[in-house]
Tab-separated table of C-alpha atoms in Angstrom:
chain	number	residue	atom	x	y	z
A	1	UNK	CA	93.723	86.832	104.389
A	2	UNK	CA	95.535	87.792	100.865
A	3	UNK	CA	93.660	86.834	97.433
A	4	UNK	CA	96.017	83.773	96.315
A	5	UNK	CA	94.880	84.915	92.678
A	6	UNK	CA	96.396	88.374	93.134
A	7	UNK	CA	99.861	89.265	93.968
A	8	UNK	CA	101.686	92.518	95.040
A	9	UNK	CA	103.269	94.019	91.831
A	10	UNK	CA	107.161	93.711	91.549
A	11	UNK	CA	108.192	97.123	92.794
A	12	UNK	CA	106.654	95.715	96.467
A	13	UNK	CA	109.516	93.048	96.570
A	14	UNK	CA	112.172	94.778	93.868
A	15	UNK	CA	112.489	98.172	95.762
A	16	UNK	CA	111.140	100.221	93.595
A	17	UNK	CA	109.189	103.395	95.040
A	18	UNK	CA	106.096	103.564	92.513
A	19	UNK	CA	102.686	101.769	93.312
A	20	UNK	CA	104.442	99.360	95.891
A	21	UNK	CA	100.629	99.261	97.612
A	22	UNK	CA	99.246	97.945	93.951
A	23	UNK	CA	98.127	94.647	93.233
A	24	UNK	CA	97.994	92.482	90.081
A	25	UNK	CA	96.278	89.249	88.648
A	26	UNK	CA	98.758	86.398	89.502
A	27	UNK	CA	100.325	84.986	86.294
A	28	UNK	CA	99.920	81.568	87.635
A	29	UNK	CA	96.474	81.714	87.823
A	30	UNK	CA	96.262	83.281	84.358
A	31	UNK	CA	97.597	80.577	82.443
A	32	UNK	CA	95.605	78.281	83.806
A	33	UNK	CA	92.231	77.694	81.573
A	34	UNK	CA	90.477	76.142	85.140
A	35	UNK	CA	92.056	78.787	87.353
A	36	UNK	CA	90.701	82.024	84.963
A	37	UNK	CA	87.386	80.980	86.152
A	38	UNK	CA	88.256	82.788	89.173
A	39	UNK	CA	88.687	86.299	87.402
A	40	UNK	CA	85.620	85.502	85.364
A	41	UNK	CA	83.498	85.158	88.532
A	42	UNK	CA	85.533	87.906	90.367
A	43	UNK	CA	84.198	90.100	87.108
A	44	UNK	CA	80.946	89.152	87.973
A	45	UNK	CA	81.239	90.557	91.300
A	46	UNK	CA	82.841	93.585	90.504
A	47	UNK	CA	79.991	94.427	87.961
A	48	UNK	CA	77.357	93.500	90.678
A	49	UNK	CA	79.147	96.083	93.200
A	50	UNK	CA	79.235	98.704	90.585
A	51	UNK	CA	75.555	98.134	89.744
A	52	UNK	CA	74.950	98.228	93.740
A	53	UNK	CA	77.323	101.268	94.442
A	54	UNK	CA	79.262	99.003	96.703
A	55	UNK	CA	82.933	99.838	96.971
A	56	UNK	CA	85.676	96.906	97.048
A	57	UNK	CA	88.851	97.668	98.332
A	58	UNK	CA	90.871	95.830	95.471
A	59	UNK	CA	93.674	98.248	94.492
A	60	UNK	CA	94.965	96.572	91.182
A	61	UNK	CA	97.608	98.111	89.022
A	62	UNK	CA	96.702	100.096	85.507
A	63	UNK	CA	97.664	96.980	83.472
A	64	UNK	CA	94.413	95.329	85.030
A	65	UNK	CA	92.131	98.443	84.567
A	66	UNK	CA	93.237	99.582	81.219
A	67	UNK	CA	92.241	96.318	78.902
A	68	UNK	CA	88.801	96.469	80.632
A	69	UNK	CA	88.242	99.970	79.103
A	70	UNK	CA	89.846	98.777	75.823
A	71	UNK	CA	93.470	100.772	76.256
A	72	UNK	CA	96.236	99.263	75.307
A	73	UNK	CA	98.778	98.656	77.938
A	74	UNK	CA	102.039	99.984	77.539
A	75	UNK	CA	106.049	99.065	77.847
A	76	UNK	CA	105.584	102.268	80.300
A	77	UNK	CA	102.782	100.622	82.364
A	78	UNK	CA	104.804	97.889	83.370
A	79	UNK	CA	107.916	99.688	84.074
A	80	UNK	CA	105.779	101.901	86.413
A	81	UNK	CA	105.157	98.635	88.528
A	82	UNK	CA	108.478	97.013	87.837
A	83	UNK	CA	111.730	98.865	88.253
A	84	UNK	CA	113.662	95.570	87.630
A	85	UNK	CA	112.390	95.676	84.333
A	86	UNK	CA	113.551	99.009	83.558
A	87	UNK	CA	116.865	98.485	84.557
A	88	UNK	CA	117.556	95.512	82.361
A	89	UNK	CA	116.401	96.912	79.423
A	90	UNK	CA	118.331	99.664	79.880
A	91	UNK	CA	121.398	97.727	80.509
A	92	UNK	CA	121.375	95.609	77.774
A	93	UNK	CA	120.026	98.246	75.007
A	94	UNK	CA	122.977	100.747	76.191
A	95	UNK	CA	125.819	98.080	76.383
A	96	UNK	CA	129.145	98.973	74.696
A	97	UNK	CA	129.527	97.525	71.003
A	98	UNK	CA	132.978	95.622	72.552
A	99	UNK	CA	130.744	93.508	73.845
A	100	UNK	CA	130.420	90.923	71.081
A	101	UNK	CA	130.748	87.249	70.410
A	102	UNK	CA	129.951	84.206	72.211
A	103	UNK	CA	132.586	84.356	74.571
A	104	UNK	CA	131.069	87.555	75.974
A	105	UNK	CA	127.313	86.977	77.187
A	106	UNK	CA	124.827	88.829	79.090
A	107	UNK	CA	123.049	85.387	80.310
A	108	UNK	CA	123.452	82.128	80.178
A	109	UNK	CA	119.881	81.618	79.398
A	110	UNK	CA	117.273	82.647	77.007
A	111	UNK	CA	114.654	83.293	80.036
A	112	UNK	CA	113.142	85.838	81.845
A	113	UNK	CA	111.310	85.937	85.297
A	114	UNK	CA	107.375	86.924	85.384
A	115	UNK	CA	105.695	89.358	88.124
A	116	UNK	CA	105.287	86.340	90.357
A	117	UNK	CA	109.010	85.336	89.992
A	118	UNK	CA	108.606	82.108	87.967
A	119	UNK	CA	111.136	81.493	85.209
A	120	UNK	CA	109.979	81.056	81.538
A	121	UNK	CA	111.673	79.998	78.583
A	122	UNK	CA	111.712	82.663	75.825
A	123	UNK	CA	112.717	80.309	72.982
A	124	UNK	CA	112.354	76.397	72.831
A	125	UNK	CA	115.262	75.406	74.391
A	126	UNK	CA	116.092	78.603	75.850
A	127	UNK	CA	117.357	77.039	79.066
A	128	UNK	CA	120.495	76.220	76.956
A	129	UNK	CA	120.625	79.668	74.743
A	130	UNK	CA	123.014	82.281	75.976
A	131	UNK	CA	122.163	85.968	75.624
A	132	UNK	CA	124.800	87.466	73.680
A	133	UNK	CA	125.601	90.896	72.168
A	134	UNK	CA	124.002	90.110	68.750
A	135	UNK	CA	121.132	88.552	70.136
A	136	UNK	CA	120.283	90.862	72.885
A	137	UNK	CA	117.804	92.809	70.962
A	138	UNK	CA	115.846	89.965	70.219
A	139	UNK	CA	115.645	88.968	73.803
A	140	UNK	CA	114.593	92.270	74.731
A	141	UNK	CA	111.747	91.920	72.444
A	142	UNK	CA	110.585	88.925	73.666
A	143	UNK	CA	111.054	89.612	77.512
A	144	UNK	CA	108.755	92.519	76.873
A	145	UNK	CA	106.126	90.756	74.704
A	146	UNK	CA	106.044	87.874	77.538
A	147	UNK	CA	105.780	90.376	80.346
A	148	UNK	CA	102.781	92.416	78.210
A	149	UNK	CA	101.064	89.046	77.830
A	150	UNK	CA	101.387	87.133	81.295
A	151	UNK	CA	98.015	88.567	82.463
A	152	UNK	CA	96.349	88.829	79.422
A	153	UNK	CA	93.997	85.726	79.495
A	154	UNK	CA	93.150	86.617	83.408
A	155	UNK	CA	91.962	89.890	82.241
A	156	UNK	CA	90.061	88.570	79.336
A	157	UNK	CA	88.225	86.422	81.922
A	158	UNK	CA	87.777	89.269	84.057
A	159	UNK	CA	86.015	91.234	80.972
A	160	UNK	CA	83.401	88.241	80.173
A	161	UNK	CA	82.619	88.468	83.969
A	162	UNK	CA	82.021	91.953	83.775
A	163	UNK	CA	79.820	91.737	80.347
A	164	UNK	CA	77.877	89.347	81.890
A	165	UNK	CA	76.025	91.747	84.159
A	166	UNK	CA	76.630	94.903	82.495
A	167	UNK	CA	75.622	95.364	78.757
A	168	UNK	CA	78.497	94.888	76.205
A	169	UNK	CA	80.629	97.859	75.340
A	170	UNK	CA	79.503	99.457	78.591
A	171	UNK	CA	83.132	99.716	79.742
A	172	UNK	CA	84.565	101.622	76.989
A	173	UNK	CA	82.521	104.459	78.182
A	174	UNK	CA	85.024	105.007	81.051
A	175	UNK	CA	88.626	105.701	81.324
A	176	UNK	CA	90.514	103.499	83.163
A	177	UNK	CA	91.000	105.878	86.221
A	178	UNK	CA	87.041	106.288	86.197
A	179	UNK	CA	86.592	102.656	86.356
A	180	UNK	CA	88.925	101.956	89.076
A	181	UNK	CA	87.237	105.078	91.310
A	182	UNK	CA	83.770	103.436	90.440
A	183	UNK	CA	84.813	100.074	91.601
A	184	UNK	CA	87.198	100.865	94.856
A	185	UNK	CA	86.231	104.652	95.344
A	186	UNK	CA	88.685	107.444	95.014
A	187	UNK	CA	92.150	106.706	96.033
A	188	UNK	CA	92.434	110.232	97.810
A	189	UNK	CA	90.614	110.903	101.070
A	190	UNK	CA	88.749	114.335	100.936
A	191	UNK	CA	88.618	115.431	104.394
A	192	UNK	CA	86.095	118.327	103.751
A	193	UNK	CA	83.861	115.737	101.847
A	194	UNK	CA	83.823	113.322	104.680
A	195	UNK	CA	83.040	116.317	107.351
A	196	UNK	CA	80.093	117.044	105.300
A	197	UNK	CA	78.838	113.651	105.600
A	198	UNK	CA	79.642	113.444	109.448
A	199	UNK	CA	77.166	113.183	112.140
A	200	UNK	CA	77.122	113.791	115.615
A	201	UNK	CA	76.354	111.677	118.835
A	202	UNK	CA	74.783	113.205	121.631
A	203	UNK	CA	76.530	114.554	124.556
A	204	UNK	CA	75.772	116.263	127.864
A	205	UNK	CA	75.501	119.992	127.827
A	206	UNK	CA	77.286	121.497	124.663
A	207	UNK	CA	76.509	120.088	121.564
A	208	UNK	CA	79.118	117.169	120.805
A	209	UNK	CA	79.637	118.735	117.313
A	210	UNK	CA	80.834	122.235	118.377
A	211	UNK	CA	82.994	120.741	121.412
A	212	UNK	CA	86.634	121.426	121.314
A	213	UNK	CA	87.578	117.571	120.905
A	214	UNK	CA	85.864	117.592	117.338
A	215	UNK	CA	87.555	120.962	116.626
A	216	UNK	CA	90.902	119.114	117.474
A	217	UNK	CA	90.040	116.067	115.522
A	218	UNK	CA	89.158	117.788	112.262
A	219	UNK	CA	92.258	119.992	112.464
A	220	UNK	CA	94.266	116.668	112.866
A	221	UNK	CA	92.840	115.220	110.126
A	222	UNK	CA	93.395	118.207	107.856
A	223	UNK	CA	97.026	117.784	108.643
A	224	UNK	CA	97.440	114.105	108.232
A	225	UNK	CA	99.123	112.905	105.083
A	226	UNK	CA	97.064	110.576	102.357
A	227	UNK	CA	98.781	107.410	103.872
A	228	UNK	CA	97.599	108.089	107.475
A	229	UNK	CA	94.236	109.115	105.952
A	230	UNK	CA	93.934	106.097	104.545
A	231	UNK	CA	94.989	104.075	107.667
A	232	UNK	CA	92.422	106.140	109.622
A	233	UNK	CA	89.531	105.069	107.260
A	234	UNK	CA	90.726	101.418	107.535
A	235	UNK	CA	90.639	101.957	111.405
A	236	UNK	CA	87.682	103.675	111.640
A	237	UNK	CA	85.255	101.851	108.864
A	238	UNK	CA	87.596	98.722	107.817
A	239	UNK	CA	87.644	100.047	104.014
A	240	UNK	CA	90.080	101.227	101.913
A	241	UNK	CA	88.673	104.121	100.106
A	242	UNK	CA	85.717	106.642	101.104
A	243	UNK	CA	82.807	107.656	98.248
A	244	UNK	CA	84.506	110.313	95.928
A	245	UNK	CA	81.529	112.896	95.719
A	246	UNK	CA	78.287	113.860	97.790
A	247	UNK	CA	76.284	111.972	95.496
A	248	UNK	CA	78.137	108.901	96.258
A	249	UNK	CA	77.706	109.275	99.785
A	250	UNK	CA	73.857	109.767	99.530
A	251	UNK	CA	73.667	106.836	96.837
A	252	UNK	CA	75.279	104.554	99.346
A	253	UNK	CA	73.678	106.158	102.430
A	254	UNK	CA	77.133	106.492	103.796
A	255	UNK	CA	78.267	108.675	106.602
A	256	UNK	CA	80.400	108.628	109.644
A	257	UNK	CA	79.139	109.084	113.406
A	258	UNK	CA	81.938	110.715	115.913
A	259	UNK	CA	80.153	110.584	119.299
A	260	UNK	CA	81.912	110.895	122.998
A	261	UNK	CA	83.660	108.161	124.669
A	262	UNK	CA	83.269	109.052	128.609
A	263	UNK	CA	86.272	107.817	130.446
A	264	UNK	CA	87.675	108.544	133.702
A	265	UNK	CA	90.772	109.652	132.428
A	266	UNK	CA	90.232	111.027	128.674
A	267	UNK	CA	93.970	111.598	128.043
A	268	UNK	CA	95.229	108.189	128.650
A	269	UNK	CA	92.573	106.804	126.551
A	270	UNK	CA	92.850	105.981	122.905
A	271	UNK	CA	89.760	106.586	120.368
A	272	UNK	CA	87.724	103.415	119.703
A	273	UNK	CA	85.723	102.740	116.456
A	274	UNK	CA	82.825	100.342	115.505
A	275	UNK	CA	84.174	99.595	112.006
A	276	UNK	CA	80.675	97.782	110.825
A	277	UNK	CA	78.982	101.190	111.199
A	278	UNK	CA	81.424	103.599	110.386
A	279	UNK	CA	81.163	105.136	113.994
A	280	UNK	CA	84.438	106.245	116.092
A	281	UNK	CA	84.394	107.141	119.668
A	282	UNK	CA	86.421	110.143	120.667
A	283	UNK	CA	87.861	110.761	124.476
A	284	UNK	CA	87.418	114.352	125.408
A	285	UNK	CA	90.996	114.941	125.194
A	286	UNK	CA	92.420	118.367	126.635
A	287	UNK	CA	94.356	119.139	123.856
A	288	UNK	CA	94.752	119.135	119.774
A	289	UNK	CA	98.416	117.535	120.363
A	290	UNK	CA	97.190	114.741	122.860
A	291	UNK	CA	94.494	113.840	120.337
A	292	UNK	CA	97.067	113.313	117.367
A	293	UNK	CA	99.249	111.297	119.501
A	294	UNK	CA	96.309	108.826	120.708
A	295	UNK	CA	94.724	109.063	116.792
A	296	UNK	CA	97.999	108.206	115.443
A	297	UNK	CA	99.270	105.296	117.980
A	298	UNK	CA	95.492	103.819	117.325
A	299	UNK	CA	95.601	103.875	113.363
A	300	UNK	CA	99.034	102.265	113.464
A	301	UNK	CA	98.921	99.645	115.926
A	302	UNK	CA	95.321	98.386	115.618
A	303	UNK	CA	95.123	95.575	112.726
A	304	UNK	CA	91.854	94.059	113.754
A	305	UNK	CA	89.041	96.212	115.092
A	306	UNK	CA	86.469	93.686	114.789
A	307	UNK	CA	87.406	91.763	117.919
A	308	UNK	CA	88.009	92.788	121.499
A	309	UNK	CA	91.722	93.893	121.970
A	310	UNK	CA	93.813	92.642	125.037
A	311	UNK	CA	95.262	96.353	126.104
A	312	UNK	CA	98.218	94.512	127.172
A	313	UNK	CA	99.510	93.718	123.877
A	314	UNK	CA	99.615	97.683	123.155
A	315	UNK	CA	101.753	98.287	126.359
A	316	UNK	CA	105.104	100.063	125.542
A	317	UNK	CA	108.676	100.811	126.876
A	318	UNK	CA	107.852	104.697	127.197
A	319	UNK	CA	104.853	104.089	129.268
A	320	UNK	CA	102.518	105.302	125.943
A	321	UNK	CA	99.159	104.755	127.657
A	322	UNK	CA	97.792	100.990	126.395
A	323	UNK	CA	95.038	100.514	123.961
A	324	UNK	CA	91.834	100.191	125.660
A	325	UNK	CA	88.801	99.020	123.485
A	326	UNK	CA	85.227	97.961	124.612
A	327	UNK	CA	82.598	97.028	122.042
A	328	UNK	CA	78.952	97.872	122.964
A	329	UNK	CA	75.900	97.261	121.229
A	330	UNK	CA	74.812	100.117	118.553
A	331	UNK	CA	72.097	99.602	116.399
A	332	UNK	CA	72.398	103.396	114.910
A	333	UNK	CA	73.892	102.185	111.692
A	334	UNK	CA	71.049	103.326	109.555
A	335	UNK	CA	70.724	106.854	110.244
A	336	UNK	CA	73.280	107.213	112.278
A	337	UNK	CA	70.840	109.740	114.304
A	338	UNK	CA	71.498	110.579	118.332
A	339	UNK	CA	70.019	107.716	120.332
A	340	UNK	CA	70.651	106.293	123.623
A	341	UNK	CA	73.123	103.988	121.709
A	342	UNK	CA	75.243	106.896	121.004
A	343	UNK	CA	76.608	107.571	124.288
A	344	UNK	CA	79.538	104.938	124.699
A	345	UNK	CA	80.971	103.947	127.767
A	346	UNK	CA	83.964	102.408	128.400
């Protein structure tokens, strides 16, 4: 399930195109000193993850990361994740001069919505104070101040948690993008880097790593969009990101294992994965096009890879082959070396 102390950024619901998949701290939780303890604990967990080189799929907006390294959150940072805020400010600041007097007002109350949709008064009794042409600039200033400060206490608690594990001042050595990548991994999936850290299971005859289906597989991945690549990583490993360098792969002992899936009708079967071990079993498809179709269907229609999947749930109206997944035993998670478990039978 979702984490209640984080929420999607406003663009996720307001229709903005930028950063729609990002999350931020929940302003309602940040306003509560008791609930801020959760952010303090989260900071401790994230710092331990950094020490242990464990990636955490927590895709937060820059308004969270920047204060942690000592950078100032600006209005542009907020506008980047809230299209409606830019629209509001632009309308008020560019309004024609004839909009004057108390009879022509913009809003009936001096309040604004926070990122979680709650409404707060900007001045005492603001619910009964109208926003007019004469007061529009003050209103804009108060809106900006309130929005920029809506998660401040939560971020401070998060930083306190980090500081309990990492020496004070450590985070100031990083840029906010460096810290995000250190915690979450690179948001960009580097196929060439992944390929260097992929091992192959045993197969009968020709080494599986030299087979046509493996060649098809890498060609398809190289042609995928970043969005589809992230879906593939989620499908294969239940993660949102991969290590961003050879050293990080080695330090975390991360590797992908590709192994053959022996089926009676390979072209009608979908790839499957052992997400705990980052293993992917590929049927021996007869063409690159069939592999692409089966792989794209699998990564877009499989939401839970840790349980058996009922094939009937994936039947389609156009007679596309149904999903068929069976999870066998595997104990090759440490080395990825070829073993009896590398043979995977449906």
